[in-house]
Amino acid sequence: MLQPDSYKEKGARKLLVKELKGKGITDERVLTAIGEVARHQFIHKDFKHLAYHDKAFPIGEGQTISQPYTVAYQTQMLHPEVGDKVLEIGTGSGYQAAILVKLGVELFSIERQPKLYAKTKKLFEDLNLKANLILGDGSLGLPNEAPFDRIIVTAGAPKIPDTLINQLAFGGIMIIPVGNNTHQTMHILIKKPDGSLENISLDQFSFVPLIGSQAW
Ligand code: SAM
């Protein structure tokens, strides 16, 4: 059942936004979205009281809702513009997806776990959030919808899948954690207007593995 959004939760979100600013998140659009999306509605009932702590929590099926800092960091680095066509791999709880929808993008998000897909699809309907949620192997991308202005991968990959590079638009940006199945380095991949690629390594993170035919 949908949990109401009360003054208590709104106040807790304000404190979370302040905490994320202190940790280096500067993009005001991202901070506003974090302040507006009711994270407690995306969290398993056992952890709702901790929803505005800057922590990852289990969401079932051995998966997690990412830490708010990680969501803010990936979103800030992705630089999504209003109207961008964005592909997310790893819908999970839908929290990252909801932040992207708030930022005005046209979102396609893929989840491989049927139970998580079904739960999040229902939640998006209940919250009246408009996104294209898809059940499948996100390591293959979505060839029929490509190219994408932005691609965000929210699970740890062994390497950047060529399938996703090919589906990134000229001038597009991809953010993806790459490493082993417990620790990864965040990478930003920029496809320049002439098609050449710039690959920038950023900070260390710890994501659940990206599992699929172009992944683990
Ligand atoms: N963005 C999510 C959120 O806000 O809750 C983070 C979810 S969790 C860190 C990563 C998700 O990626 C899991 O739900 C997992 O099932 C999913 N996943 C792993 N491999 C995948 C693949 N090949 N295609 C689509 N989803 C995948």
GROMACS .gro file of N, CA and C and ligand atoms in nm, residues 59 61 63-66 71 88-97 110-113 116 136-140 154-155 207-213 215, ligand 1:
model
  138
   59ILE      N    1   1.604  -0.483  -0.116
   59ILE     CA    2   1.470  -0.465  -0.174
   59ILE      C    3   1.410  -0.600  -0.214
   61GLU      N    4   1.498  -1.025  -0.356
   61GLU     CA    5   1.565  -1.092  -0.470
   61GLU      C    6   1.716  -1.072  -0.466
   63GLN      N    7   1.875  -0.800  -0.409
   63GLN     CA    8   1.912  -0.670  -0.470
   63GLN      C    9   1.897  -0.558  -0.369
   64THR      N   10   1.942  -0.437  -0.407
   64THR     CA   11   1.939  -0.323  -0.315
   64THR      C   12   1.886  -0.198  -0.384
   65ILE      N   13   1.831  -0.108  -0.301
   65ILE     CA   14   1.804   0.029  -0.347
   65ILE      C   15   1.935   0.104  -0.320
   66SER      N   16   1.987   0.175  -0.420
   66SER     CA   17   2.117   0.242  -0.404
   66SER      C   18   2.108   0.350  -0.296
   71VAL      N   19   2.298   0.768  -0.600
   71VAL     CA   20   2.197   0.812  -0.698
   71VAL      C   21   2.225   0.957  -0.739
   88GLU      N   22   1.809   0.347  -1.856
   88GLU     CA   23   1.865   0.301  -1.728
   88GLU      C   24   1.869   0.148  -1.730
   89ILE      N   25   1.982   0.090  -1.686
   89ILE     CA   26   1.991  -0.055  -1.672
   89ILE      C   27   1.990  -0.086  -1.523
   90GLY      N   28   1.887  -0.159  -1.478
   90GLY     CA   29   1.876  -0.194  -1.336
   90GLY      C   30   1.773  -0.108  -1.265
   91THR      N   31   1.646  -0.126  -1.303
   91THR     CA   32   1.537  -0.044  -1.244
   91THR      C   33   1.530  -0.062  -1.092
   92GLY      N   34   1.544  -0.187  -1.046
   92GLY     CA   35   1.537  -0.217  -0.902
   92GLY      C   36   1.413  -0.159  -0.838
   93SER      N   37   1.433  -0.079  -0.733
   93SER     CA   38   1.321  -0.019  -0.660
   93SER      C   39   1.248   0.089  -0.740
   94GLY      N   40   1.317   0.144  -0.840
   94GLY     CA   41   1.258   0.255  -0.916
   94GLY      C   42   1.296   0.393  -0.864
   95TYR      N   43   1.375   0.398  -0.756
   95TYR     CA   44   1.407   0.529  -0.698
   95TYR      C   45   1.492   0.615  -0.794
   96GLN      N   46   1.599   0.556  -0.847
   96GLN     CA   47   1.681   0.631  -0.944
   96GLN      C   48   1.596   0.672  -1.065
   97ALA      N   49   1.510   0.581  -1.108
   97ALA     CA   50   1.422   0.610  -1.223
   97ALA      C   51   1.331   0.729  -1.192
  110ILE      N   52   1.533  -0.083  -1.769
  110ILE     CA   53   1.524  -0.229  -1.783
  110ILE      C   54   1.562  -0.297  -1.652
  111GLU      N   55   1.483  -0.397  -1.612
  111GLU     CA   56   1.513  -0.478  -1.493
  111GLU      C   57   1.505  -0.625  -1.532
  112ARG      N   58   1.601  -0.706  -1.482
  112ARG     CA   59   1.602  -0.848  -1.521
  112ARG      C   60   1.524  -0.937  -1.424
  113GLN      N   61   1.497  -0.889  -1.302
  113GLN     CA   62   1.427  -0.971  -1.202
  113GLN      C   63   1.276  -0.950  -1.217
  116LEU      N   64   1.085  -0.784  -0.911
  116LEU     CA   65   1.115  -0.641  -0.891
  116LEU      C   66   1.051  -0.557  -1.001
  136GLY      N   67   1.385  -0.747  -1.884
  136GLY     CA   68   1.476  -0.809  -1.979
  136GLY      C   69   1.621  -0.795  -1.936
  137ASP      N   70   1.710  -0.835  -2.025
  137ASP     CA   71   1.854  -0.826  -2.000
  137ASP      C   72   1.906  -0.692  -2.052
  138GLY      N   73   1.928  -0.600  -1.957
  138GLY     CA   74   1.969  -0.464  -1.993
  138GLY      C   75   2.108  -0.457  -2.054
  139SER      N   76   2.190  -0.563  -2.039
  139SER     CA   77   2.324  -0.558  -2.098
  139SER      C   78   2.315  -0.557  -2.251
  140LEU      N   79   2.197  -0.592  -2.303
  140LEU     CA   80   2.175  -0.587  -2.448
  140LEU      C   81   2.120  -0.453  -2.493
  154THR      N   82   2.315   0.087  -1.328
  154THR     CA   83   2.314   0.092  -1.181
  154THR      C   84   2.347  -0.044  -1.119
  155ALA      N   85   2.428  -0.124  -1.191
  155ALA     CA   86   2.481  -0.249  -1.137
  155ALA      C   87   2.624  -0.259  -1.191
  207PHE      N   88   2.852  -0.189  -0.608
  207PHE     CA   89   2.718  -0.222  -0.660
  207PHE      C   90   2.700  -0.374  -0.665
  208VAL      N   91   2.574  -0.418  -0.668
  208VAL     CA   92   2.546  -0.559  -0.697
  208VAL      C   93   2.583  -0.582  -0.845
  209PRO      N   94   2.613  -0.708  -0.882
  209PRO     CA   95   2.661  -0.732  -1.019
  209PRO      C   96   2.555  -0.715  -1.128
  210LEU      N   97   2.602  -0.669  -1.243
  210LEU     CA   98   2.521  -0.666  -1.366
  210LEU      C   99   2.530  -0.807  -1.425
  211ILE      N  100   2.414  -0.874  -1.434
  211ILE     CA  101   2.414  -1.013  -1.479
  211ILE      C  102   2.343  -1.021  -1.614
  212GLY      N  103   2.414  -1.075  -1.714
  212GLY     CA  104   2.351  -1.084  -1.846
  212GLY      C  105   2.448  -1.131  -1.950
  213SER      N  106   2.400  -1.136  -2.074
  213SER     CA  107   2.485  -1.195  -2.178
  213SER      C  108   2.605  -1.108  -2.212
  215ALA      N  109   2.749  -0.922  -1.965
  215ALA     CA  110   2.788  -0.883  -1.830
  215ALA      C  111   2.843  -1.006  -1.758
  217SAM     N1  112   1.848   0.185  -0.978
  217SAM     C1  113   1.810   0.097  -0.871
  217SAM     C2  114   1.734   0.168  -0.761
  217SAM     O1  115   1.720   0.291  -0.766
  217SAM     O2  116   1.682   0.100  -0.673
  217SAM     C3  117   1.931   0.023  -0.818
  217SAM     C4  118   1.904  -0.122  -0.814
  217SAM     S1  119   2.029  -0.238  -0.777
  217SAM     C5  120   2.170  -0.154  -0.720
  217SAM     C6  121   2.073  -0.300  -0.938
  217SAM     C7  122   1.960  -0.365  -1.015
  217SAM     O3  123   2.014  -0.410  -1.141
  217SAM     C8  124   1.899  -0.488  -0.950
  217SAM     O4  125   1.761  -0.469  -0.937
  217SAM     C9  126   1.931  -0.602  -1.048
  217SAM     O5  127   1.830  -0.703  -1.055
  217SAM    C10  128   1.944  -0.525  -1.178
  217SAM     N2  129   2.018  -0.592  -1.284
  217SAM    C11  130   2.132  -0.666  -1.275
  217SAM     N3  131   2.168  -0.709  -1.397
  217SAM    C12  132   2.076  -0.661  -1.487
  217SAM    C13  133   2.060  -0.670  -1.627
  217SAM     N4  134   2.143  -0.737  -1.706
  217SAM     N5  135   1.954  -0.608  -1.682
  217SAM    C14  136   1.866  -0.537  -1.607
  217SAM     N6  137   1.876  -0.526  -1.473
  217SAM    C15  138   1.981  -0.586  -1.413
   0.00000   0.00000   0.00000
